[in-house]
PDB file of C-alpha atoms in Angstrom:
ATOM      1  CA  MET A  25     -14.779   3.523 -14.612  1.00 72.00           C
ATOM      2  CA  GLY A  26     -11.735   2.120 -12.964  1.00 83.00           C
ATOM      3  CA  PHE A  27     -10.730   2.288  -9.355  1.00 93.00           C
ATOM      4  CA  LEU A  28      -7.700   1.234  -6.987  1.00 97.00           C
ATOM      5  CA  THR A  29      -7.701  -0.917  -4.050  1.00 97.00           C
ATOM      6  CA  THR A  30      -4.991  -2.728  -1.938  1.00 97.00           C
ATOM      7  CA  HIS A  31      -4.636  -5.039   1.153  1.00 97.00           C
ATOM      8  CA  VAL A  32      -1.680  -6.172   3.230  1.00 98.00           C
ATOM      9  CA  LEU A  33      -1.039  -9.459   4.613  1.00 98.00           C
ATOM     10  CA  ASP A  34       1.448 -10.373   7.294  1.00 97.00           C
ATOM     11  CA  THR A  35       3.104 -13.436   6.048  1.00 96.00           C
ATOM     12  CA  ALA A  36       5.181 -13.961   9.146  1.00 93.00           C
ATOM     13  CA  THR A  37       1.891 -14.372  11.164  1.00 93.00           C
ATOM     14  CA  GLY A  38      -0.314 -15.575   8.353  1.00 96.00           C
ATOM     15  CA  LYS A  39      -2.774 -12.795   9.328  1.00 97.00           C
ATOM     16  CA  PRO A  40      -3.991  -9.521   7.772  1.00 98.00           C
ATOM     17  CA  ALA A  41      -1.677  -6.488   8.713  1.00 97.00           C
ATOM     18  CA  VAL A  42      -4.071  -4.314  10.835  1.00 98.00           C
ATOM     19  CA  GLY A  43      -3.257  -0.751  11.216  1.00 97.00           C
ATOM     20  CA  MET A  44      -0.674  -0.138   8.544  1.00 98.00           C
ATOM     21  CA  ARG A  45      -0.529   3.382   7.396  1.00 98.00           C
ATOM     22  CA  ILE A  46      -0.357   3.830   3.623  1.00 98.00           C
ATOM     23  CA  ASP A  47       0.393   7.003   1.556  1.00 98.00           C
ATOM     24  CA  PHE A  48      -0.984   7.383  -1.923  1.00 98.00           C
ATOM     25  CA  LEU A  49       0.866   9.591  -4.226  1.00 98.00           C
ATOM     26  CA  SER A  50       0.462  10.848  -7.715  1.00 97.00           C
ATOM     27  CA  ILE A  51       3.777  11.086  -9.611  1.00 98.00           C
ATOM     28  CA  GLU A  52       4.184  13.547 -12.662  1.00 97.00           C
ATOM     29  CA  GLY A  53       7.909  13.764 -13.639  1.00 95.00           C
ATOM     30  CA  ASN A  54       9.870  14.623 -10.771  1.00 95.00           C
ATOM     31  CA  ASN A  55       6.854  15.918  -8.867  1.00 97.00           C
ATOM     32  CA  GLU A  56       5.308  13.640  -6.031  1.00 97.00           C
ATOM     33  CA  THR A  57       2.028  14.788  -4.507  1.00 98.00           C
ATOM     34  CA  ILE A  58       0.440  12.846  -1.677  1.00 98.00           C
ATOM     35  CA  LEU A  59      -3.116  12.558  -2.469  1.00 97.00           C
ATOM     36  CA  LYS A  60      -4.260  10.781   0.628  1.00 97.00           C
ATOM     37  CA  THR A  61      -3.253   8.736   3.651  1.00 98.00           C
ATOM     38  CA  VAL A  62      -5.218   5.651   4.741  1.00 98.00           C
ATOM     39  CA  THR A  63      -4.972   2.905   7.314  1.00 98.00           C
ATOM     40  CA  THR A  64      -5.629  -0.838   7.095  1.00 98.00           C
ATOM     41  CA  ASN A  65      -8.705  -2.194   8.931  1.00 98.00           C
ATOM     42  CA  ASP A  66      -9.150  -5.529  10.743  1.00 98.00           C
ATOM     43  CA  ASP A  67      -9.093  -7.455   7.436  1.00 98.00           C
ATOM     44  CA  GLY A  68      -5.800  -5.678   6.297  1.00 98.00           C
ATOM     45  CA  ARG A  69      -7.860  -3.703   3.611  1.00 98.00           C
ATOM     46  CA  ILE A  70      -8.985   0.000   3.158  1.00 97.00           C
ATOM     47  CA  ASP A  71     -12.655   0.497   3.946  1.00 96.00           C
ATOM     48  CA  THR A  72     -13.279   2.199   0.672  1.00 95.00           C
ATOM     49  CA  PRO A  73     -11.286   2.265  -2.636  1.00 96.00           C
ATOM     50  CA  ILE A  74      -8.152   4.403  -2.496  1.00 96.00           C
ATOM     51  CA  LEU A  75      -9.023   5.912  -5.683  1.00 93.00           C
ATOM     52  CA  SER A  76     -12.760   5.666  -6.488  1.00 92.00           C
ATOM     53  CA  GLN A  77     -14.353   5.485  -9.849  1.00 91.00           C
ATOM     54  CA  GLU A  78     -15.278   9.210  -9.663  1.00 92.00           C
ATOM     55  CA  GLU A  79     -11.561  10.232  -8.796  1.00 91.00           C
ATOM     56  CA  PHE A  80      -9.901   7.756 -11.115  1.00 92.00           C
ATOM     57  CA  GLN A  81      -7.423   8.986 -13.648  1.00 93.00           C
ATOM     58  CA  THR A  82      -4.711   7.200 -15.629  1.00 95.00           C
ATOM     59  CA  GLY A  83      -1.230   7.853 -14.799  1.00 97.00           C
ATOM     60  CA  ILE A  84       1.690   7.022 -12.557  1.00 98.00           C
ATOM     61  CA  TYR A  85       1.071   6.471  -8.845  1.00 98.00           C
ATOM     62  CA  GLU A  86       2.882   5.116  -5.625  1.00 98.00           C
ATOM     63  CA  LEU A  87       1.735   3.478  -2.587  1.00 98.00           C
ATOM     64  CA  ARG A  88       4.160   3.946   0.378  1.00 98.00           C
ATOM     65  CA  PHE A  89       3.489   1.055   2.884  1.00 98.00           C
ATOM     66  CA  HIS A  90       4.804   2.242   6.338  1.00 98.00           C
ATOM     67  CA  ALA A  91       5.761  -1.391   7.215  1.00 97.00           C
ATOM     68  CA  GLY A  92       8.404  -0.245   9.743  1.00 96.00           C
ATOM     69  CA  GLU A  93       5.899   1.311  12.043  1.00 96.00           C
ATOM     70  CA  TYR A  94       3.582  -1.804  11.642  1.00 96.00           C
ATOM     71  CA  LEU A  95       6.331  -4.192  12.305  1.00 95.00           C
ATOM     72  CA  LYS A  96       7.693  -2.378  15.541  1.00 94.00           C
ATOM     73  CA  TYR A  97       4.251  -2.303  16.905  1.00 93.00           C
ATOM     74  CA  ASN A  98       3.639  -6.014  16.324  1.00 89.00           C
ATOM     75  CA  ASN A  99       6.963  -7.534  16.919  1.00 79.00           C
ATOM     76  CA  THR A 100       9.467  -7.305  19.785  1.00 73.00           C
ATOM     77  CA  ASN A 101      12.554  -9.035  18.525  1.00 87.00           C
ATOM     78  CA  LEU A 102      13.522  -6.821  15.578  1.00 92.00           C
ATOM     79  CA  PRO A 103      16.995  -5.371  14.744  1.00 92.00           C
ATOM     80  CA  ASP A 104      17.588  -1.696  15.143  1.00 91.00           C
ATOM     81  CA  PRO A 105      17.596  -0.360  12.336  1.00 94.00           C
ATOM     82  CA  LEU A 106      14.911  -2.362  10.762  1.00 95.00           C
ATOM     83  CA  PHE A 107      15.717  -4.239   7.734  1.00 96.00           C
ATOM     84  CA  LEU A 108      12.351  -2.990   6.052  1.00 95.00           C
ATOM     85  CA  ASP A 109      10.701   0.446   6.776  1.00 96.00           C
ATOM     86  CA  ILE A 110       8.898   2.270   4.187  1.00 98.00           C
ATOM     87  CA  ILE A 111       8.020   0.128   1.127  1.00 98.00           C
ATOM     88  CA  PRO A 112       7.429   2.236  -2.066  1.00 98.00           C
ATOM     89  CA  ILE A 113       5.498   0.539  -4.722  1.00 98.00           C
ATOM     90  CA  ARG A 114       5.292   2.750  -8.008  1.00 98.00           C
ATOM     91  CA  PHE A 115       2.945   1.698 -10.721  1.00 97.00           C
ATOM     92  CA  GLY A 116       1.134   3.033 -13.779  1.00 97.00           C
ATOM     93  CA  MET A 117      -2.612   2.749 -14.453  1.00 96.00           C
ATOM     94  CA  ALA A 118      -3.245   2.907 -18.275  1.00 96.00           C
ATOM     95  CA  ASP A 119      -6.825   1.556 -18.538  1.00 95.00           C
ATOM     96  CA  ALA A 120      -9.512   3.891 -17.328  1.00 92.00           C
ATOM     97  CA  SER A 121     -12.021   1.246 -16.991  1.00 93.00           C
ATOM     98  CA  ALA A 122     -10.098  -1.410 -14.983  1.00 95.00           C
ATOM     99  CA  HIS A 123      -9.845  -2.177 -11.292  1.00 95.00           C
ATOM    100  CA  TYR A 124      -6.273  -2.093 -10.212  1.00 97.00           C
ATOM    101  CA  HIS A 125      -5.523  -3.987  -7.054  1.00 97.00           C
ATOM    102  CA  VAL A 126      -2.001  -3.713  -5.527  1.00 98.00           C
ATOM    103  CA  PRO A 127      -1.648  -5.941  -2.522  1.00 98.00           C
ATOM    104  CA  LEU A 128       1.333  -6.447  -0.351  1.00 98.00           C
ATOM    105  CA  LEU A 129       2.593  -9.394   1.289  1.00 98.00           C
ATOM    106  CA  ILE A 130       5.028  -8.503   4.223  1.00 97.00           C
ATOM    107  CA  SER A 131       7.316  -9.889   6.824  1.00 95.00           C
ATOM    108  CA  PRO A 132      10.025  -8.489   8.731  1.00 95.00           C
ATOM    109  CA  PHE A 133      12.855  -9.361   6.043  1.00 95.00           C
ATOM    110  CA  GLY A 134      10.952  -9.401   2.705  1.00 97.00           C
ATOM    111  CA  TYR A 135       7.835  -8.527   0.753  1.00 98.00           C
ATOM    112  CA  SER A 136       6.078  -9.014  -2.547  1.00 98.00           C
ATOM    113  CA  THR A 137       3.402  -7.667  -4.604  1.00 98.00           C
ATOM    114  CA  TYR A 138       1.697  -8.226  -7.905  1.00 97.00           C
ATOM    115  CA  ARG A 139      -1.451  -6.859  -9.812  1.00 96.00           C
ATOM    116  CA  GLY A 140      -4.362  -8.536  -8.216  1.00 92.00           C
ATOM    117  CA  SER A 141      -8.075  -8.493  -9.039  1.00 84.00           C
TER     118      SER A 141
END
């Protein structure tokens, strides 16, 4: 069975992004449903899979990383308004037996993501 994980790295500091709030949503057509909200730990990861093997279903999902909250808490010299605030990453999971890992690399002025392992 498949499962979903994530982690967040702060590329401006070279450290894990500790304490970042992330909403996990299911997307069906125009309907968005928040399934859970999690927070990154001291390693920038979530303590358990966001979507466990028992919960896993194929479909369209979105992770909303509350980067603005994290950046404001950890940086004092940022513009107002922030360049980045909430970062949505919408993705599909088609393989019911796969591990999907969606990491985020963040700085105050840019981000990147990829399908990890």
